[in-house]
CSV table of C-alpha atoms in Angstrom, one decimal:
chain,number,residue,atom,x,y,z
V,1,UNK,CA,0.0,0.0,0.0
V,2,UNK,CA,1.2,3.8,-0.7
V,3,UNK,CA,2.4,5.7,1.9
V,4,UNK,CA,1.0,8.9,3.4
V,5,UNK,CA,1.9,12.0,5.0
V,6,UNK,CA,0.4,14.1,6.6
V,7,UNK,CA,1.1,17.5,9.3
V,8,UNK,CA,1.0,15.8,12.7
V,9,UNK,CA,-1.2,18.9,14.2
V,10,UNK,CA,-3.4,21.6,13.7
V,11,UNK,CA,-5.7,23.6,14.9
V,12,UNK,CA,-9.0,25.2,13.7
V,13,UNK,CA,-11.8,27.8,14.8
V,14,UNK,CA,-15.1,26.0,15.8
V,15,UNK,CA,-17.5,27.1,13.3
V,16,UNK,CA,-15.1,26.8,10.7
V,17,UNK,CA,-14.4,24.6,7.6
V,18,UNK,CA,-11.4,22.6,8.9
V,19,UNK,CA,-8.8,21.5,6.1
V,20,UNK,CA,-6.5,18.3,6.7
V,21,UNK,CA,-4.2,17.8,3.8
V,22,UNK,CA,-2.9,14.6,2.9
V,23,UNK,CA,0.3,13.6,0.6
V,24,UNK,CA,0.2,9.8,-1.6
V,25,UNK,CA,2.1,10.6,-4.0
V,26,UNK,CA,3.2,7.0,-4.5
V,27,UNK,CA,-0.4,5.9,-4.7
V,28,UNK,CA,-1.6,3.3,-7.5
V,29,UNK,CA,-4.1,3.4,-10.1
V,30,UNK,CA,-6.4,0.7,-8.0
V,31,UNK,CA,-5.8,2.2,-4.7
V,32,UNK,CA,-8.4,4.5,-2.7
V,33,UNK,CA,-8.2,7.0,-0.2
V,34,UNK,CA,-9.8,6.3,3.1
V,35,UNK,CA,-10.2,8.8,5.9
V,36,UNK,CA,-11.1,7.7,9.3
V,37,UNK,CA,-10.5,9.9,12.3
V,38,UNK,CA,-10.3,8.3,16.4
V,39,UNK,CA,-11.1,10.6,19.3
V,40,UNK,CA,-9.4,9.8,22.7
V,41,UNK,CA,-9.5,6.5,23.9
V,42,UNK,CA,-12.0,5.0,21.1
V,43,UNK,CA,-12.1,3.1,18.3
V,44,UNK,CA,-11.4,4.9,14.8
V,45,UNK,CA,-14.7,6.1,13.3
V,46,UNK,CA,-15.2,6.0,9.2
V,47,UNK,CA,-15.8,9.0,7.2
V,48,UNK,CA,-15.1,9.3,3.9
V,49,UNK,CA,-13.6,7.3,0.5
V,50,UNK,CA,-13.0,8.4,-3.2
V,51,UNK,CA,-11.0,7.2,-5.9
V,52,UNK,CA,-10.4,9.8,-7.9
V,53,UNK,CA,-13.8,12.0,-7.7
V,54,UNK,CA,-14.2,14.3,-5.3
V,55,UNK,CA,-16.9,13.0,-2.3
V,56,UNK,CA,-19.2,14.5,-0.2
V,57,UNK,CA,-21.3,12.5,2.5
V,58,UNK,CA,-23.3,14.0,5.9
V,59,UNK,CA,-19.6,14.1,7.7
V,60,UNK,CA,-17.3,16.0,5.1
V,61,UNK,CA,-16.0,16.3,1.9
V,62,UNK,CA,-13.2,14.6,-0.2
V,63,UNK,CA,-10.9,16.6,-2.7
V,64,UNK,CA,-8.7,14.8,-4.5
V,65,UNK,CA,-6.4,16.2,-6.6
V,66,UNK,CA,-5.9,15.2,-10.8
V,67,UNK,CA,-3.5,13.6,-10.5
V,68,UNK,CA,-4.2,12.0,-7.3
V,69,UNK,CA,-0.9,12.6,-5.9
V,70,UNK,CA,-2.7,14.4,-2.4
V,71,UNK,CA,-6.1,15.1,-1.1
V,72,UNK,CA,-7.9,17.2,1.3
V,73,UNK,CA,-10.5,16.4,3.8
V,74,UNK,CA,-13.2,19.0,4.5
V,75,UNK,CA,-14.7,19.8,7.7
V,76,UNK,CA,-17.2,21.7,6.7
V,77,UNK,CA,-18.5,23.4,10.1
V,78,UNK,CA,-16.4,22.4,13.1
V,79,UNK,CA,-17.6,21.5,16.1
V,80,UNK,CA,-15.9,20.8,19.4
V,81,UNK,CA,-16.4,17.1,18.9
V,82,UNK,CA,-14.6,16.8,15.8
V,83,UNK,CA,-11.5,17.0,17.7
V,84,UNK,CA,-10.1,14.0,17.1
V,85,UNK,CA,-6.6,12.5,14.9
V,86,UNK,CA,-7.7,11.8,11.2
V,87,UNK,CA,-5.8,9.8,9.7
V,88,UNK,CA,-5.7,9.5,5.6
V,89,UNK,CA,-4.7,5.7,4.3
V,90,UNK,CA,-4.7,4.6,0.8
V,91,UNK,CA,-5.3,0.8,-0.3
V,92,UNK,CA,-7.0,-1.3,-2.7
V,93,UNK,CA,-10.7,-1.1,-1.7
V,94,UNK,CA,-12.3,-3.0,-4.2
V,95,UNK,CA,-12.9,-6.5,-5.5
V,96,UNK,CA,-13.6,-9.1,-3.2
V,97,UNK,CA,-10.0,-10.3,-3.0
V,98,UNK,CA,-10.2,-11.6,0.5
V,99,UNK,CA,-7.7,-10.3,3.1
V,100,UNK,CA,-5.3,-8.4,1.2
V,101,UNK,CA,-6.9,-4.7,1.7
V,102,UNK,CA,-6.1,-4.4,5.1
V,103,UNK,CA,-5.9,-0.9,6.8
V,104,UNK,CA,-2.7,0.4,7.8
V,105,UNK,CA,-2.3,3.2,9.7
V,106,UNK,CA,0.2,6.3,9.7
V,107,UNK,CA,1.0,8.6,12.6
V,108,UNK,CA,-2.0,11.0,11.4
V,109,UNK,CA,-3.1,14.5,12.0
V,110,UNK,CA,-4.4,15.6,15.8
V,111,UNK,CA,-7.0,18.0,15.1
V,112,UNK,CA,-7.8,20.3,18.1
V,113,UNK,CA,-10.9,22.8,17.3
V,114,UNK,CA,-11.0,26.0,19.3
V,115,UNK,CA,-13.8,27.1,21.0
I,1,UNK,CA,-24.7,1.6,10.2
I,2,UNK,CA,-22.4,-1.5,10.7
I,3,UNK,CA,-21.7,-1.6,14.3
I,4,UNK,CA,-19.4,-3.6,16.5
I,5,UNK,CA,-18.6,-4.6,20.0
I,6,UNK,CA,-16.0,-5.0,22.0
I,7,UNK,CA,-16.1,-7.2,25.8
I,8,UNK,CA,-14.7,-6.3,27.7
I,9,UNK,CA,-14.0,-2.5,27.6
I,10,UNK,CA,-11.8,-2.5,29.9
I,11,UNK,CA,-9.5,-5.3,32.0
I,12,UNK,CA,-7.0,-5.7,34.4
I,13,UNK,CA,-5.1,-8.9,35.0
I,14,UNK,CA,-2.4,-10.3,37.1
I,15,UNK,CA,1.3,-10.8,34.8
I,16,UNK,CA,1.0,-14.4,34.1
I,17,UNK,CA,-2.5,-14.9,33.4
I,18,UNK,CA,-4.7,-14.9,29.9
I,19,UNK,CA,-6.9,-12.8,29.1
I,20,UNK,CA,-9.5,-13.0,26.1
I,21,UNK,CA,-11.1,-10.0,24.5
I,22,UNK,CA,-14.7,-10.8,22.1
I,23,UNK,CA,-15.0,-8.7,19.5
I,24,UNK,CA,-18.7,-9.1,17.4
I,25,UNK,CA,-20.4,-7.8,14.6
I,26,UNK,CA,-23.8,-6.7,15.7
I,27,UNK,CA,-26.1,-6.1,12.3
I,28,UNK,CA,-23.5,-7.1,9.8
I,29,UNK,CA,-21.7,-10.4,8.9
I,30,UNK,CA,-18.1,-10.3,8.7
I,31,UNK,CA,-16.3,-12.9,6.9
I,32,UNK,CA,-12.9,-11.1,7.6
I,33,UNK,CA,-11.7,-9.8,11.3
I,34,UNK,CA,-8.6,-7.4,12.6
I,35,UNK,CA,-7.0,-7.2,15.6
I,36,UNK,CA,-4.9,-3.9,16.2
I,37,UNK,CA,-2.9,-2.5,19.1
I,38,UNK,CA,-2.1,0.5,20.1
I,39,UNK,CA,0.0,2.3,22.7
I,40,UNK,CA,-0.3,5.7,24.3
I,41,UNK,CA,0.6,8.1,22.0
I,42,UNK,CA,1.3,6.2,19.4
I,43,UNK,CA,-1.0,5.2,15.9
I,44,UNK,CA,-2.7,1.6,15.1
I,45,UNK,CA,-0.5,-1.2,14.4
I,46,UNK,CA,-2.4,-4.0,13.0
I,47,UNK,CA,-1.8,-7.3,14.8
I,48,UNK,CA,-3.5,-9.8,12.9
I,49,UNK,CA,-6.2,-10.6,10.2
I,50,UNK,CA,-8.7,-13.4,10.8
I,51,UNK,CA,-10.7,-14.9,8.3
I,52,UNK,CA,-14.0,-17.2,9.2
I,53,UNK,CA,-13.3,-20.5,9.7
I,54,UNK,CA,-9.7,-20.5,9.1
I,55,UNK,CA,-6.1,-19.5,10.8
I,56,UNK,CA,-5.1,-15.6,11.8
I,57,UNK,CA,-2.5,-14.6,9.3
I,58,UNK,CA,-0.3,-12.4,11.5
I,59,UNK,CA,2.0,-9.6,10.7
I,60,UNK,CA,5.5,-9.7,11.1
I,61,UNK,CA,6.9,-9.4,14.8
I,62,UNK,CA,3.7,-10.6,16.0
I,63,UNK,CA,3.8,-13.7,18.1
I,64,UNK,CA,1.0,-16.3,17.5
I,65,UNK,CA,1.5,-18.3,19.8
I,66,UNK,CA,0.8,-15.6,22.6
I,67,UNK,CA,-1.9,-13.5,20.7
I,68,UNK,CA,-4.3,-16.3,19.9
I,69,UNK,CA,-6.9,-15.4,17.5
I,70,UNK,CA,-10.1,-17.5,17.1
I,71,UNK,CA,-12.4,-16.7,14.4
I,72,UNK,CA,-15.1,-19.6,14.6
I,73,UNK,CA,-18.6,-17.4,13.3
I,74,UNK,CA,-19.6,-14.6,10.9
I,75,UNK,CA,-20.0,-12.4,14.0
I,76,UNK,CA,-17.4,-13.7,16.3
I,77,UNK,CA,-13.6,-13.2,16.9
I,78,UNK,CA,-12.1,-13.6,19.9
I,79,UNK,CA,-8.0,-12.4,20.8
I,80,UNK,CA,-7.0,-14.3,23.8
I,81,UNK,CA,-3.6,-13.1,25.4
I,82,UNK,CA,-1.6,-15.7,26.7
I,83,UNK,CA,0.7,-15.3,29.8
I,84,UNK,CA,-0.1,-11.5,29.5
I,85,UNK,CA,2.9,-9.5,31.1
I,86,UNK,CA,3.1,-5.5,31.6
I,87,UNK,CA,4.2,-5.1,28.6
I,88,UNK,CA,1.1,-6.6,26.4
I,89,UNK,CA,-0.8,-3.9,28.5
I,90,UNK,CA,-2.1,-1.4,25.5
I,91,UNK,CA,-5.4,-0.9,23.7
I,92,UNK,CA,-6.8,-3.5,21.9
I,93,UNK,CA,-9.1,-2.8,19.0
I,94,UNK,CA,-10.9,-4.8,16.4
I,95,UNK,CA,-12.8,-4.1,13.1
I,96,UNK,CA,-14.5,-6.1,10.8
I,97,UNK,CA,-15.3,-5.8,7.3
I,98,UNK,CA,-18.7,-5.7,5.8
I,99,UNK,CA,-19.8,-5.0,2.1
I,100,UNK,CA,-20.8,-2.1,0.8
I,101,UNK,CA,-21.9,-2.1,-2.7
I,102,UNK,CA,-18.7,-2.8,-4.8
I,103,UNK,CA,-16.1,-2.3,-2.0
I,104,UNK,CA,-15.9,-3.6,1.3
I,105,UNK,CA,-15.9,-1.0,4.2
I,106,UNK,CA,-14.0,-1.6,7.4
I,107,UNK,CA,-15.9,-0.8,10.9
I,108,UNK,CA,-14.0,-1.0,14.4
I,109,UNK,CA,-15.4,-1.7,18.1
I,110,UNK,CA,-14.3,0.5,20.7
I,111,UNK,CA,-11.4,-0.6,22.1
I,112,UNK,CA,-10.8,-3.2,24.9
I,113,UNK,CA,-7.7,-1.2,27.4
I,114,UNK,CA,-5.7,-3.9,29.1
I,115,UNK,CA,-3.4,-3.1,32.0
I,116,UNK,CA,-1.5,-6.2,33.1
I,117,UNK,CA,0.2,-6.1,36.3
């Protein structure tokens, strides 16, 4: 699977669209981006996938860029409760080839929204 | 959604002991399991992927023989530490793996925190 970086911190006004930027600029025609975020001391909570089209669901939005080298997460509003780390993993997501598109995660980014 | 739970939450045991952890798919079935640890501070690292009816493949580093992984139901995985010491104390987190449409989508539980002392 391609690696990722991303910032390890930042911060952003509640209210606010919150921006997370992530780098895959190893990444593979057949491999999708996956964002999942983990507040303290739970498990890491789903929120968004794309290929190459940009993605919006209830929780945020998905820019990926043409040439799919990096994306961005959007956080459209910001709420105290998104404070969380959000971490951005790419990996095969299709097919139903059994086993082999496990997760793997980086360091991520520890988002802290300001009252 | 797809949700799944973790027993315990929380556990403390004496060094020298075992200690299993359940981990269950509540509205989904799961033919595929993983078991994750992670340490304060620190990201995921995935331990081991279990597939229904069949052995855990583990990643490298990980020992099998004290992280025993049963996967014996759609809905059902189990991670039994073996002769825990203070060191295997960490947070222990599972996901499973449900369809969803063309892809499959990857859920967690919420963590099981094992101190070992």
């Amino acid at each position: 699977d391609a690696k990722t970086t991303q910032p390890p911190s930042m911060d952003c006004a509640e209210g606010r669209a919150a921006n997370l930027p992530c780098n895959h600029s190893t990444i593979s025609g057949n491999e999708y981006v996956y964002w999942y975020r983990q507040i303290h001391s739970q498990g890491p909570q789903y929120i968004i996938h794309g290929l190459k089209n940009n993605e919006t669901n209830e929780m945020a939005s998905l820019i990926i860029t043409e040439d799919r080298k990096s994306s961005t997460l959007i956080l459209p509003h910001a709420t105290l409760r998104d404070t969380a780390v959000y971490y951005c993993i790419v990996r095969v997501g299709s097919g139903r080839i059994q086993g082999a598109q496990k997760l793997v995660f980086g360091q991520g980014t520890r988002l802290t929204i300001n009252p | 959604g797809a949700v799944v739970s973790q027993h315990p939450s929380w556990v403390i045991c004496k060094s020298g002991t075992s200690v299993k952890i359940e981990c269950r798919s509540l509205d989904f079935q799961a033919t595929t399991m993983f078991w994750y640890r992670q340490f304060p501070k620190q990201s995921l690292m995935l331990m081991a992927t279990s597939n229904e009816g069949s052995k855990a493949t583990y990643e490298q580093g990980v020992e099998k023989d004290k992280f025993l992984i049963n996967h014996a139901s759609l809905t059902l995985s189990t991670l039994t530490v073996t002769s825990a010491h203070p060191e295997d104390s960490s947070f222990y987190i599972c996901s499973a793996r449900a369809a969803s449409g063309s892809t499959y989508e990857q859920y967690f539980g919420p963590g099981t925190r094992l101190t070992v002392t």
